[in-house]
Amino acid sequence: MSEDQTHVQEFFGARAADWDRKFPGDGPAFATAVAEFGLRPGDRVLDAGCGTGRAMTALRAAVGPTGTVLGADLTPQMLTAARRAGRDAEGALLLTDVARLPLRDEVLDAVFAAGLIAHLPDPGANLRELARVVRPGGRLALFHPIGRAALAARHGRELTADDMRAEHNLGPLLSGSGWHMTSYADQDDRFLALAERPRHP
Ligand SMILES: C[S@@+](CC[C@H](N)C(=O)[O-])C[C@H]1O[C@@H](n2cnc3c(N)ncnc32)[C@H](O)[C@@H]1O
């Protein structure tokens, strides 16, 4: 276990039991983001860094009974809370590091990642690993149920130009890791960047 992995598990392990109670009003923002993501019935989608699986009900509704929903998270307590909330009825939960997924190349249609990217130790390489498991033409959603400025204010910090999720940084980061950013929205009540895995890189 690396230092980064231990840090993630300690940080989120301590917060897992109360995670859903802390942000009770986020459900509609998740549902809207998943609807905009444009999944189709039968699609295979990974919720990367799924936590308690807050996106999984909307993801299952989008892909329907013939689709596949996987939730992957590094923190066991998050997956325990996901099971307690019944999210394992929506899809399979995997205890794994998304930096090294136990999935074959190009096996998925899409990856949805809420609140994940800021916690990745090597975002370029880690986003490339997400691209590896998605078919050409498949899609990525980077979502947060609060915008960058509101999140910075919540944490009492300044939003600086080097913020990884700023549009001028995120576009090149995605391009350098096997994705093409197709849309970007950063409002007070949500952040949603969508990207596609190009068919002809
Ligand atoms: C801010 S929480 C978001 C949880 C959930 N997506 C949500 O929006 O409620 C970030 C989650 O990412 C997980 N995580 C962070 N780094 C990870 C990694 N390398 N592999 C898998 N999960 C990771 C954490 O354990 C945590 O559950």
PDB file of C-alpha atoms and ligand atoms in Angstrom:
ATOM      1  CA  MET A   1       0.000   0.000   0.000  1.00  0.00           C
ATOM      2  CA  SER A   2       1.489   3.372  -1.038  1.00  0.00           C
ATOM      3  CA  GLU A   3       1.479   6.482   1.144  1.00  0.00           C
ATOM      4  CA  ASP A   4      -1.064   8.080  -1.212  1.00  0.00           C
ATOM      5  CA  GLN A   5      -3.415   5.113  -0.905  1.00  0.00           C
ATOM      6  CA  THR A   6      -3.104   5.057   2.887  1.00  0.00           C
ATOM      7  CA  HIS A   7      -3.858   8.775   3.030  1.00  0.00           C
ATOM      8  CA  VAL A   8      -7.012   8.360   0.885  1.00  0.00           C
ATOM      9  CA  GLN A   9      -8.219   5.443   3.001  1.00  0.00           C
ATOM     10  CA  GLU A  10      -7.619   7.284   6.291  1.00  0.00           C
ATOM     11  CA  PHE A  11      -9.202  10.525   5.071  1.00  0.00           C
ATOM     12  CA  PHE A  12     -12.325   9.014   3.511  1.00  0.00           C
ATOM     13  CA  GLY A  13     -12.554   6.086   5.918  1.00  0.00           C
ATOM     14  CA  ALA A  14     -13.159   8.564   8.731  1.00  0.00           C
ATOM     15  CA  ARG A  15     -15.902  10.309   6.736  1.00  0.00           C
ATOM     16  CA  ALA A  16     -17.676   7.338   5.149  1.00  0.00           C
ATOM     17  CA  ALA A  17     -20.373   6.647   7.752  1.00  0.00           C
ATOM     18  CA  ASP A  18     -21.679  10.233   7.633  1.00  0.00           C
ATOM     19  CA  TRP A  19     -21.008  10.932   3.946  1.00  0.00           C
ATOM     20  CA  ASP A  20     -24.597  10.832   2.667  1.00  0.00           C
ATOM     21  CA  ARG A  21     -25.967  12.707   5.712  1.00  0.00           C
ATOM     22  CA  LYS A  22     -23.433  15.515   5.214  1.00  0.00           C
ATOM     23  CA  PHE A  23     -24.687  16.439   1.733  1.00  0.00           C
ATOM     24  CA  PRO A  24     -28.358  15.400   1.737  1.00  0.00           C
ATOM     25  CA  GLY A  25     -29.436  17.768  -1.045  1.00  0.00           C
ATOM     26  CA  ASP A  26     -27.039  16.574  -3.765  1.00  0.00           C
ATOM     27  CA  GLY A  27     -29.329  13.938  -5.329  1.00  0.00           C
ATOM     28  CA  PRO A  28     -30.917  16.145  -8.032  1.00  0.00           C
ATOM     29  CA  ALA A  29     -27.491  17.467  -9.137  1.00  0.00           C
ATOM     30  CA  PHE A  30     -26.250  13.884  -9.600  1.00  0.00           C
ATOM     31  CA  ALA A  31     -29.399  12.962 -11.527  1.00  0.00           C
ATOM     32  CA  THR A  32     -29.064  15.989 -13.823  1.00  0.00           C
ATOM     33  CA  ALA A  33     -25.373  15.325 -14.472  1.00  0.00           C
ATOM     34  CA  VAL A  34     -26.017  11.675 -15.317  1.00  0.00           C
ATOM     35  CA  ALA A  35     -28.885  12.701 -17.628  1.00  0.00           C
ATOM     36  CA  GLU A  36     -26.576  15.142 -19.452  1.00  0.00           C
ATOM     37  CA  PHE A  37     -23.928  12.462 -19.753  1.00  0.00           C
ATOM     38  CA  GLY A  38     -26.113  10.766 -22.396  1.00  0.00           C
ATOM     39  CA  LEU A  39     -25.741   7.115 -21.439  1.00  0.00           C
ATOM     40  CA  ARG A  40     -27.838   4.657 -23.426  1.00  0.00           C
ATOM     41  CA  PRO A  41     -29.681   1.507 -22.404  1.00  0.00           C
ATOM     42  CA  GLY A  42     -27.244  -1.396 -22.364  1.00  0.00           C
ATOM     43  CA  ASP A  43     -24.160   0.753 -21.770  1.00  0.00           C
ATOM     44  CA  ARG A  44     -21.372  -0.384 -19.446  1.00  0.00           C
ATOM     45  CA  VAL A  45     -20.393   2.382 -17.040  1.00  0.00           C
ATOM     46  CA  LEU A  46     -17.888   2.682 -14.198  1.00  0.00           C
ATOM     47  CA  ASP A  47     -18.452   5.040 -11.258  1.00  0.00           C
ATOM     48  CA  ALA A  48     -14.778   5.748 -10.457  1.00  0.00           C
ATOM     49  CA  GLY A  49     -14.233   6.704  -6.811  1.00  0.00           C
ATOM     50  CA  CYS A  50     -17.886   5.836  -6.200  1.00  0.00           C
ATOM     51  CA  GLY A  51     -17.727   6.420  -2.437  1.00  0.00           C
ATOM     52  CA  THR A  52     -21.133   5.479  -1.030  1.00  0.00           C
ATOM     53  CA  GLY A  53     -22.475   5.067  -4.565  1.00  0.00           C
ATOM     54  CA  ARG A  54     -24.478   8.280  -4.687  1.00  0.00           C
ATOM     55  CA  ALA A  55     -24.415   8.254  -8.521  1.00  0.00           C
ATOM     56  CA  MET A  56     -25.229   4.592  -8.920  1.00  0.00           C
ATOM     57  CA  THR A  57     -29.044   4.816  -8.819  1.00  0.00           C
ATOM     58  CA  ALA A  58     -29.058   7.407 -11.606  1.00  0.00           C
ATOM     59  CA  LEU A  59     -26.433   5.447 -13.570  1.00  0.00           C
ATOM     60  CA  ARG A  60     -28.507   2.258 -13.317  1.00  0.00           C
ATOM     61  CA  ALA A  61     -31.648   4.116 -14.407  1.00  0.00           C
ATOM     62  CA  ALA A  62     -29.735   5.444 -17.446  1.00  0.00           C
ATOM     63  CA  VAL A  63     -28.307   2.119 -18.629  1.00  0.00           C
ATOM     64  CA  GLY A  64     -31.351   0.035 -17.687  1.00  0.00           C
ATOM     65  CA  PRO A  65     -31.501  -3.634 -16.731  1.00  0.00           C
ATOM     66  CA  THR A  66     -29.380  -4.731 -19.715  1.00  0.00           C
ATOM     67  CA  GLY A  67     -26.569  -2.314 -18.864  1.00  0.00           C
ATOM     68  CA  THR A  68     -23.651  -2.752 -16.480  1.00  0.00           C
ATOM     69  CA  VAL A  69     -22.847  -0.480 -13.544  1.00  0.00           C
ATOM     70  CA  LEU A  70     -19.593  -0.861 -11.614  1.00  0.00           C
ATOM     71  CA  GLY A  71     -18.614   1.204  -8.588  1.00  0.00           C
ATOM     72  CA  ALA A  72     -14.905   1.282  -7.732  1.00  0.00           C
ATOM     73  CA  ASP A  73     -13.394   2.770  -4.622  1.00  0.00           C
ATOM     74  CA  LEU A  74     -10.174   2.426  -2.629  1.00  0.00           C
ATOM     75  CA  THR A  75     -11.764   3.008   0.786  1.00  0.00           C
ATOM     76  CA  PRO A  76     -13.415  -0.083   2.328  1.00  0.00           C
ATOM     77  CA  GLN A  77     -15.599   1.982   4.673  1.00  0.00           C
ATOM     78  CA  MET A  78     -17.084   3.839   1.701  1.00  0.00           C
ATOM     79  CA  LEU A  79     -18.100   0.539   0.108  1.00  0.00           C
ATOM     80  CA  THR A  80     -19.524  -0.676   3.431  1.00  0.00           C
ATOM     81  CA  ALA A  81     -21.653   2.486   3.576  1.00  0.00           C
ATOM     82  CA  ALA A  82     -22.644   1.927  -0.070  1.00  0.00           C
ATOM     83  CA  ARG A  83     -23.866  -1.583   0.772  1.00  0.00           C
ATOM     84  CA  ARG A  84     -25.707  -0.312   3.845  1.00  0.00           C
ATOM     85  CA  ALA A  85     -27.513   2.186   1.601  1.00  0.00           C
ATOM     86  CA  GLY A  86     -28.465  -0.646  -0.794  1.00  0.00           C
ATOM     87  CA  ARG A  87     -26.346   0.687  -3.657  1.00  0.00           C
ATOM     88  CA  ASP A  88     -25.027  -2.820  -4.365  1.00  0.00           C
ATOM     89  CA  ALA A  89     -28.486  -3.498  -5.840  1.00  0.00           C
ATOM     90  CA  GLU A  90     -27.632  -1.002  -8.607  1.00  0.00           C
ATOM     91  CA  GLY A  91     -24.291  -2.530  -9.610  1.00  0.00           C
ATOM     92  CA  ALA A  92     -21.167  -4.381  -8.521  1.00  0.00           C
ATOM     93  CA  LEU A  93     -18.866  -2.704  -5.998  1.00  0.00           C
ATOM     94  CA  LEU A  94     -15.119  -3.162  -6.410  1.00  0.00           C
ATOM     95  CA  LEU A  95     -12.510  -2.403  -3.778  1.00  0.00           C
ATOM     96  CA  THR A  96      -9.713  -1.186  -6.019  1.00  0.00           C
ATOM     97  CA  ASP A  97      -7.446   1.701  -6.913  1.00  0.00           C
ATOM     98  CA  VAL A  98      -8.697   3.388 -10.087  1.00  0.00           C
ATOM     99  CA  ALA A  99      -5.037   3.986 -10.935  1.00  0.00           C
ATOM    100  CA  ARG A 100      -4.828   0.251 -11.711  1.00  0.00           C
ATOM    101  CA  LEU A 101      -8.190  -1.146 -12.634  1.00  0.00           C
ATOM    102  CA  PRO A 102      -8.797  -4.905 -12.804  1.00  0.00           C
ATOM    103  CA  LEU A 103     -10.538  -4.459 -16.171  1.00  0.00           C
ATOM    104  CA  ARG A 104      -9.612  -5.342 -19.731  1.00  0.00           C
ATOM    105  CA  ASP A 105      -8.826  -2.671 -22.342  1.00  0.00           C
ATOM    106  CA  GLU A 106     -11.818  -0.882 -23.934  1.00  0.00           C
ATOM    107  CA  VAL A 107     -14.402  -2.909 -22.041  1.00  0.00           C
ATOM    108  CA  LEU A 108     -16.531   0.078 -20.949  1.00  0.00           C
ATOM    109  CA  ASP A 109     -18.662   2.690 -22.709  1.00  0.00           C
ATOM    110  CA  ALA A 110     -18.218   5.368 -20.071  1.00  0.00           C
ATOM    111  CA  VAL A 111     -16.650   6.460 -16.782  1.00  0.00           C
ATOM    112  CA  PHE A 112     -18.407   8.805 -14.357  1.00  0.00           C
ATOM    113  CA  ALA A 113     -16.159  10.292 -11.659  1.00  0.00           C
ATOM    114  CA  ALA A 114     -17.598  12.554  -8.965  1.00  0.00           C
ATOM    115  CA  GLY A 115     -15.220  14.384  -6.654  1.00  0.00           C
ATOM    116  CA  LEU A 116     -12.352  12.106  -7.655  1.00  0.00           C
ATOM    117  CA  ILE A 117      -9.814  13.945  -9.730  1.00  0.00           C
ATOM    118  CA  ALA A 118      -8.516  16.241  -6.967  1.00  0.00           C
ATOM    119  CA  HIS A 119      -7.576  13.153  -4.940  1.00  0.00           C
ATOM    120  CA  LEU A 120      -5.574  11.376  -7.627  1.00  0.00           C
ATOM    121  CA  PRO A 121      -1.803  11.258  -6.995  1.00  0.00           C
ATOM    122  CA  ASP A 122      -0.844  11.410 -10.681  1.00  0.00           C
ATOM    123  CA  PRO A 123      -3.877  12.811 -12.548  1.00  0.00           C
ATOM    124  CA  GLY A 124      -2.386  12.479 -16.043  1.00  0.00           C
ATOM    125  CA  ALA A 125      -1.442   8.823 -15.632  1.00  0.00           C
ATOM    126  CA  ASN A 126      -4.611   8.043 -13.686  1.00  0.00           C
ATOM    127  CA  LEU A 127      -6.882   9.620 -16.333  1.00  0.00           C
ATOM    128  CA  ARG A 128      -4.975   7.609 -18.938  1.00  0.00           C
ATOM    129  CA  GLU A 129      -5.824   4.435 -17.013  1.00  0.00           C
ATOM    130  CA  LEU A 130      -9.507   5.417 -17.168  1.00  0.00           C
ATOM    131  CA  ALA A 131      -9.111   5.926 -20.936  1.00  0.00           C
ATOM    132  CA  ARG A 132      -7.549   2.471 -21.272  1.00  0.00           C
ATOM    133  CA  VAL A 133     -10.724   0.720 -20.120  1.00  0.00           C
ATOM    134  CA  VAL A 134     -13.087   2.786 -22.314  1.00  0.00           C
ATOM    135  CA  ARG A 135     -13.777   1.977 -25.977  1.00  0.00           C
ATOM    136  CA  PRO A 136     -12.903   4.544 -28.674  1.00  0.00           C
ATOM    137  CA  GLY A 137     -15.834   6.981 -28.835  1.00  0.00           C
ATOM    138  CA  GLY A 138     -16.647   6.261 -25.172  1.00  0.00           C
ATOM    139  CA  ARG A 139     -17.057   9.029 -22.634  1.00  0.00           C
ATOM    140  CA  LEU A 140     -15.847  10.472 -19.340  1.00  0.00           C
ATOM    141  CA  ALA A 141     -17.714  12.760 -16.923  1.00  0.00           C
ATOM    142  CA  LEU A 142     -15.835  14.674 -14.221  1.00  0.00           C
ATOM    143  CA  PHE A 143     -18.515  15.921 -11.860  1.00  0.00           C
ATOM    144  CA  HIS A 144     -18.808  17.712  -8.552  1.00  0.00           C
ATOM    145  CA  PRO A 145     -22.138  18.789  -7.013  1.00  0.00           C
ATOM    146  CA  ILE A 146     -20.645  22.213  -6.251  1.00  0.00           C
ATOM    147  CA  GLY A 147     -18.656  24.595  -8.456  1.00  0.00           C
ATOM    148  CA  ARG A 148     -14.950  25.323  -8.024  1.00  0.00           C
ATOM    149  CA  ALA A 149     -15.362  28.760  -6.464  1.00  0.00           C
ATOM    150  CA  ALA A 150     -18.007  27.604  -3.989  1.00  0.00           C
ATOM    151  CA  LEU A 151     -15.868  24.585  -3.055  1.00  0.00           C
ATOM    152  CA  ALA A 152     -12.796  26.759  -2.487  1.00  0.00           C
ATOM    153  CA  ALA A 153     -14.880  29.084  -0.286  1.00  0.00           C
ATOM    154  CA  ARG A 154     -16.215  26.097   1.680  1.00  0.00           C
ATOM    155  CA  HIS A 155     -12.618  25.021   2.366  1.00  0.00           C
ATOM    156  CA  GLY A 156     -11.502  28.586   3.122  1.00  0.00           C
ATOM    157  CA  ARG A 157      -8.971  28.766   0.309  1.00  0.00           C
ATOM    158  CA  GLU A 158      -8.380  30.999  -2.711  1.00  0.00           C
ATOM    159  CA  LEU A 159      -9.098  29.757  -6.196  1.00  0.00           C
ATOM    160  CA  THR A 160      -5.820  30.115  -8.105  1.00  0.00           C
ATOM    161  CA  ALA A 161      -5.011  30.011 -11.837  1.00  0.00           C
ATOM    162  CA  ASP A 162      -3.111  26.750 -11.413  1.00  0.00           C
ATOM    163  CA  ASP A 163      -6.248  24.939 -10.213  1.00  0.00           C
ATOM    164  CA  MET A 164      -6.249  21.624 -12.087  1.00  0.00           C
ATOM    165  CA  ARG A 165      -9.978  21.852 -12.847  1.00  0.00           C
ATOM    166  CA  ALA A 166      -9.752  25.340 -14.382  1.00  0.00           C
ATOM    167  CA  GLU A 167     -10.808  25.036 -18.027  1.00  0.00           C
ATOM    168  CA  HIS A 168      -7.402  26.167 -19.336  1.00  0.00           C
ATOM    169  CA  ASN A 169      -5.669  23.429 -17.296  1.00  0.00           C
ATOM    170  CA  LEU A 170      -8.192  20.616 -17.552  1.00  0.00           C
ATOM    171  CA  GLY A 171      -8.459  20.644 -21.362  1.00  0.00           C
ATOM    172  CA  PRO A 172      -4.713  20.045 -21.896  1.00  0.00           C
ATOM    173  CA  LEU A 173      -4.586  17.544 -19.008  1.00  0.00           C
ATOM    174  CA  LEU A 174      -7.340  15.504 -20.649  1.00  0.00           C
ATOM    175  CA  SER A 175      -5.774  15.810 -24.119  1.00  0.00           C
ATOM    176  CA  GLY A 176      -2.495  14.510 -22.736  1.00  0.00           C
ATOM    177  CA  SER A 177      -4.171  11.483 -21.190  1.00  0.00           C
ATOM    178  CA  GLY A 178      -6.218  10.046 -24.008  1.00  0.00           C
ATOM    179  CA  TRP A 179      -9.345  12.222 -23.794  1.00  0.00           C
ATOM    180  CA  HIS A 180     -10.840  15.150 -25.699  1.00  0.00           C
ATOM    181  CA  MET A 181     -12.848  17.599 -23.591  1.00  0.00           C
ATOM    182  CA  THR A 182     -16.231  18.216 -25.254  1.00  0.00           C
ATOM    183  CA  SER A 183     -17.965  20.465 -22.719  1.00  0.00           C
ATOM    184  CA  TYR A 184     -17.178  22.351 -19.520  1.00  0.00           C
ATOM    185  CA  ALA A 185     -19.530  23.911 -16.954  1.00  0.00           C
ATOM    186  CA  ASP A 186     -18.425  25.461 -13.683  1.00  0.00           C
ATOM    187  CA  GLN A 187     -21.369  27.063 -11.874  1.00  0.00           C
ATOM    188  CA  ASP A 188     -21.991  27.680  -8.178  1.00  0.00           C
ATOM    189  CA  ASP A 189     -24.137  24.591  -7.836  1.00  0.00           C
ATOM    190  CA  ARG A 190     -22.160  22.143  -9.950  1.00  0.00           C
ATOM    191  CA  PHE A 191     -19.048  21.336 -11.934  1.00  0.00           C
ATOM    192  CA  LEU A 192     -19.334  19.081 -14.985  1.00  0.00           C
ATOM    193  CA  ALA A 193     -16.660  18.465 -17.593  1.00  0.00           C
ATOM    194  CA  LEU A 194     -17.388  15.908 -20.309  1.00  0.00           C
ATOM    195  CA  ALA A 195     -14.789  14.253 -22.500  1.00  0.00           C
ATOM    196  CA  GLU A 196     -14.644  11.649 -25.224  1.00  0.00           C
ATOM    197  CA  ARG A 197     -12.066   9.041 -26.065  1.00  0.00           C
ATOM    198  CA  PRO A 198     -11.202   9.927 -29.675  1.00  0.00           C
ATOM    199  CA  ARG A 199     -11.855   7.225 -32.270  1.00  0.00           C
ATOM    200  CA  HIS A 200      -8.646   8.148 -34.113  1.00  0.00           C
ATOM    201  CA  PRO A 201      -6.044   9.370 -31.619  1.00  0.00           C
TER     202      PRO A 201
HETATM  203  C1  LIG B   1     -14.864  13.195  -2.598  1.00  0.00           C
HETATM  204  S1  LIG B   1     -15.176  11.471  -2.484  1.00  0.00           S
HETATM  205  C2  LIG B   1     -16.483  11.298  -3.667  1.00  0.00           C
HETATM  206  C3  LIG B   1     -17.297  10.037  -3.469  1.00  0.00           C
HETATM  207  C4  LIG B   1     -18.472   9.907  -4.440  1.00  0.00           C
HETATM  208  N1  LIG B   1     -18.040   9.875  -5.815  1.00  0.00           N
HETATM  209  C5  LIG B   1     -19.448  11.040  -4.231  1.00  0.00           C
HETATM  210  O1  LIG B   1     -19.469  11.976  -5.057  1.00  0.00           O
HETATM  211  O2  LIG B   1     -20.176  10.998  -3.243  1.00  0.00           O
HETATM  212  C6  LIG B   1     -13.784  10.776  -3.334  1.00  0.00           C
HETATM  213  C7  LIG B   1     -13.811   9.232  -3.340  1.00  0.00           C
HETATM  214  O3  LIG B   1     -12.756   8.797  -4.179  1.00  0.00           O
HETATM  215  C8  LIG B   1     -12.136   7.686  -3.569  1.00  0.00           C
HETATM  216  N2  LIG B   1     -10.782   7.610  -4.112  1.00  0.00           N
HETATM  217  C9  LIG B   1      -9.788   8.529  -4.009  1.00  0.00           C
HETATM  218  N3  LIG B   1      -8.701   8.103  -4.665  1.00  0.00           N
HETATM  219  C10 LIG B   1      -9.022   6.895  -5.213  1.00  0.00           C
HETATM  220  C11 LIG B   1      -8.316   5.963  -6.019  1.00  0.00           C
HETATM  221  N4  LIG B   1      -7.042   6.179  -6.393  1.00  0.00           N
HETATM  222  N5  LIG B   1      -8.944   4.831  -6.399  1.00  0.00           N
HETATM  223  C12 LIG B   1     -10.237   4.604  -6.024  1.00  0.00           C
HETATM  224  N6  LIG B   1     -10.951   5.450  -5.261  1.00  0.00           N
HETATM  225  C13 LIG B   1     -10.337   6.588  -4.855  1.00  0.00           C
HETATM  226  C14 LIG B   1     -12.202   7.959  -2.087  1.00  0.00           C
HETATM  227  O4  LIG B   1     -12.091   6.793  -1.333  1.00  0.00           O
HETATM  228  C15 LIG B   1     -13.581   8.604  -1.988  1.00  0.00           C
HETATM  229  O5  LIG B   1     -14.583   7.637  -1.744  1.00  0.00           O
END
